[in-house]
């Protein structure tokens, strides 16, 4: 029962945070665009790095892209499920 109550409280808290972020729609959309540009620039930096090297300590271009995507996804989930809600609504 404790888990169900905690989940219910979390979703209520997340709903309040989303409502507060969506209060200023232009700010929200600018934040989304900025995050996309940052992620895109980081992704573009990898081919520039590999233009001089074929491997970095045995890791190929595909290995680095896979690692980059896993790290990006983990940070996105961390912000989605906790860190961002705490910062914006705390």
Tab-separated table of C-alpha atoms in Angstrom:
chain	number	residue	atom	x	y	z
A	1	UNK	CA	0.000	0.000	0.000
A	2	UNK	CA	2.827	2.396	0.765
A	3	UNK	CA	4.126	2.155	-2.808
A	4	UNK	CA	0.707	2.945	-4.262
A	5	UNK	CA	0.368	6.022	-2.024
A	6	UNK	CA	3.848	7.179	-2.950
A	7	UNK	CA	3.151	6.778	-6.665
A	8	UNK	CA	-0.107	8.675	-6.321
A	9	UNK	CA	1.698	11.494	-4.528
A	10	UNK	CA	4.476	11.504	-7.141
A	11	UNK	CA	2.027	11.797	-10.042
A	12	UNK	CA	0.173	14.597	-8.283
A	13	UNK	CA	3.467	16.394	-7.681
A	14	UNK	CA	4.564	15.815	-11.289
A	15	UNK	CA	1.234	17.179	-12.533
A	16	UNK	CA	1.674	20.344	-10.476
A	17	UNK	CA	5.218	20.772	-11.812
A	18	UNK	CA	4.089	20.328	-15.415
A	19	UNK	CA	1.324	22.872	-14.897
A	20	UNK	CA	3.808	25.360	-13.453
A	21	UNK	CA	6.226	24.859	-16.367
A	22	UNK	CA	3.416	25.207	-18.920
A	23	UNK	CA	2.259	28.451	-17.300
A	24	UNK	CA	4.683	30.294	-19.566
A	25	UNK	CA	4.389	28.488	-22.879
A	26	UNK	CA	7.005	30.537	-24.736
A	27	UNK	CA	9.571	29.835	-22.042
A	28	UNK	CA	8.755	26.127	-22.218
A	29	UNK	CA	9.163	25.966	-25.992
A	30	UNK	CA	12.411	27.958	-25.874
A	31	UNK	CA	13.716	25.541	-23.239
A	32	UNK	CA	12.816	22.549	-25.442
A	33	UNK	CA	14.525	24.128	-28.450
A	34	UNK	CA	17.633	24.964	-26.403
A	35	UNK	CA	17.903	21.408	-25.080
A	36	UNK	CA	17.563	20.032	-28.601
A	37	UNK	CA	20.287	22.363	-29.896
A	38	UNK	CA	22.630	21.388	-27.054
A	39	UNK	CA	22.121	17.670	-27.668
A	40	UNK	CA	22.514	18.145	-31.420
A	41	UNK	CA	25.778	20.093	-31.002
A	42	UNK	CA	27.153	17.357	-28.764
A	43	UNK	CA	26.215	14.782	-31.373
A	44	UNK	CA	27.867	16.803	-34.137
A	45	UNK	CA	31.115	17.024	-32.119
A	46	UNK	CA	31.636	13.248	-32.297
A	47	UNK	CA	32.232	13.087	-36.084
A	48	UNK	CA	34.679	15.995	-35.812
A	49	UNK	CA	36.551	14.056	-33.172
A	50	UNK	CA	36.711	10.969	-35.375
A	51	UNK	CA	37.832	12.928	-38.447
A	52	UNK	CA	41.369	12.795	-37.026
A	53	UNK	CA	41.211	9.360	-35.380
A	54	UNK	CA	39.760	6.017	-36.392
A	55	UNK	CA	39.660	4.652	-32.837
A	56	UNK	CA	39.947	6.032	-29.341
A	57	UNK	CA	41.410	3.444	-26.963
A	58	UNK	CA	39.917	0.666	-29.079
A	59	UNK	CA	36.436	2.209	-29.319
A	60	UNK	CA	35.131	2.735	-32.839
A	61	UNK	CA	32.796	5.472	-34.064
A	62	UNK	CA	29.748	3.238	-33.581
A	63	UNK	CA	30.798	2.347	-30.037
A	64	UNK	CA	31.092	6.011	-29.094
A	65	UNK	CA	27.716	6.839	-30.671
A	66	UNK	CA	26.083	3.984	-28.768
A	67	UNK	CA	27.649	5.145	-25.505
A	68	UNK	CA	26.591	8.740	-26.221
A	69	UNK	CA	22.988	7.717	-26.890
A	70	UNK	CA	22.777	5.614	-23.714
A	71	UNK	CA	24.148	8.480	-21.614
A	72	UNK	CA	21.780	11.000	-23.233
A	73	UNK	CA	18.822	8.704	-22.624
A	74	UNK	CA	19.776	8.131	-18.990
A	75	UNK	CA	20.086	11.859	-18.316
A	76	UNK	CA	16.742	12.446	-20.023
A	77	UNK	CA	15.026	9.834	-17.861
A	78	UNK	CA	16.697	11.234	-14.735
A	79	UNK	CA	15.362	14.701	-15.514
A	80	UNK	CA	11.965	13.317	-16.420
A	81	UNK	CA	11.503	11.306	-13.239
A	82	UNK	CA	13.093	13.443	-10.593
A	83	UNK	CA	15.869	15.928	-11.001
A	84	UNK	CA	14.059	18.484	-13.139
A	85	UNK	CA	10.883	18.398	-11.074
A	86	UNK	CA	12.836	19.044	-7.941
A	87	UNK	CA	14.733	21.977	-9.440
A	88	UNK	CA	11.795	23.722	-11.079
A	89	UNK	CA	9.253	23.250	-8.298
A	90	UNK	CA	11.415	23.089	-5.194
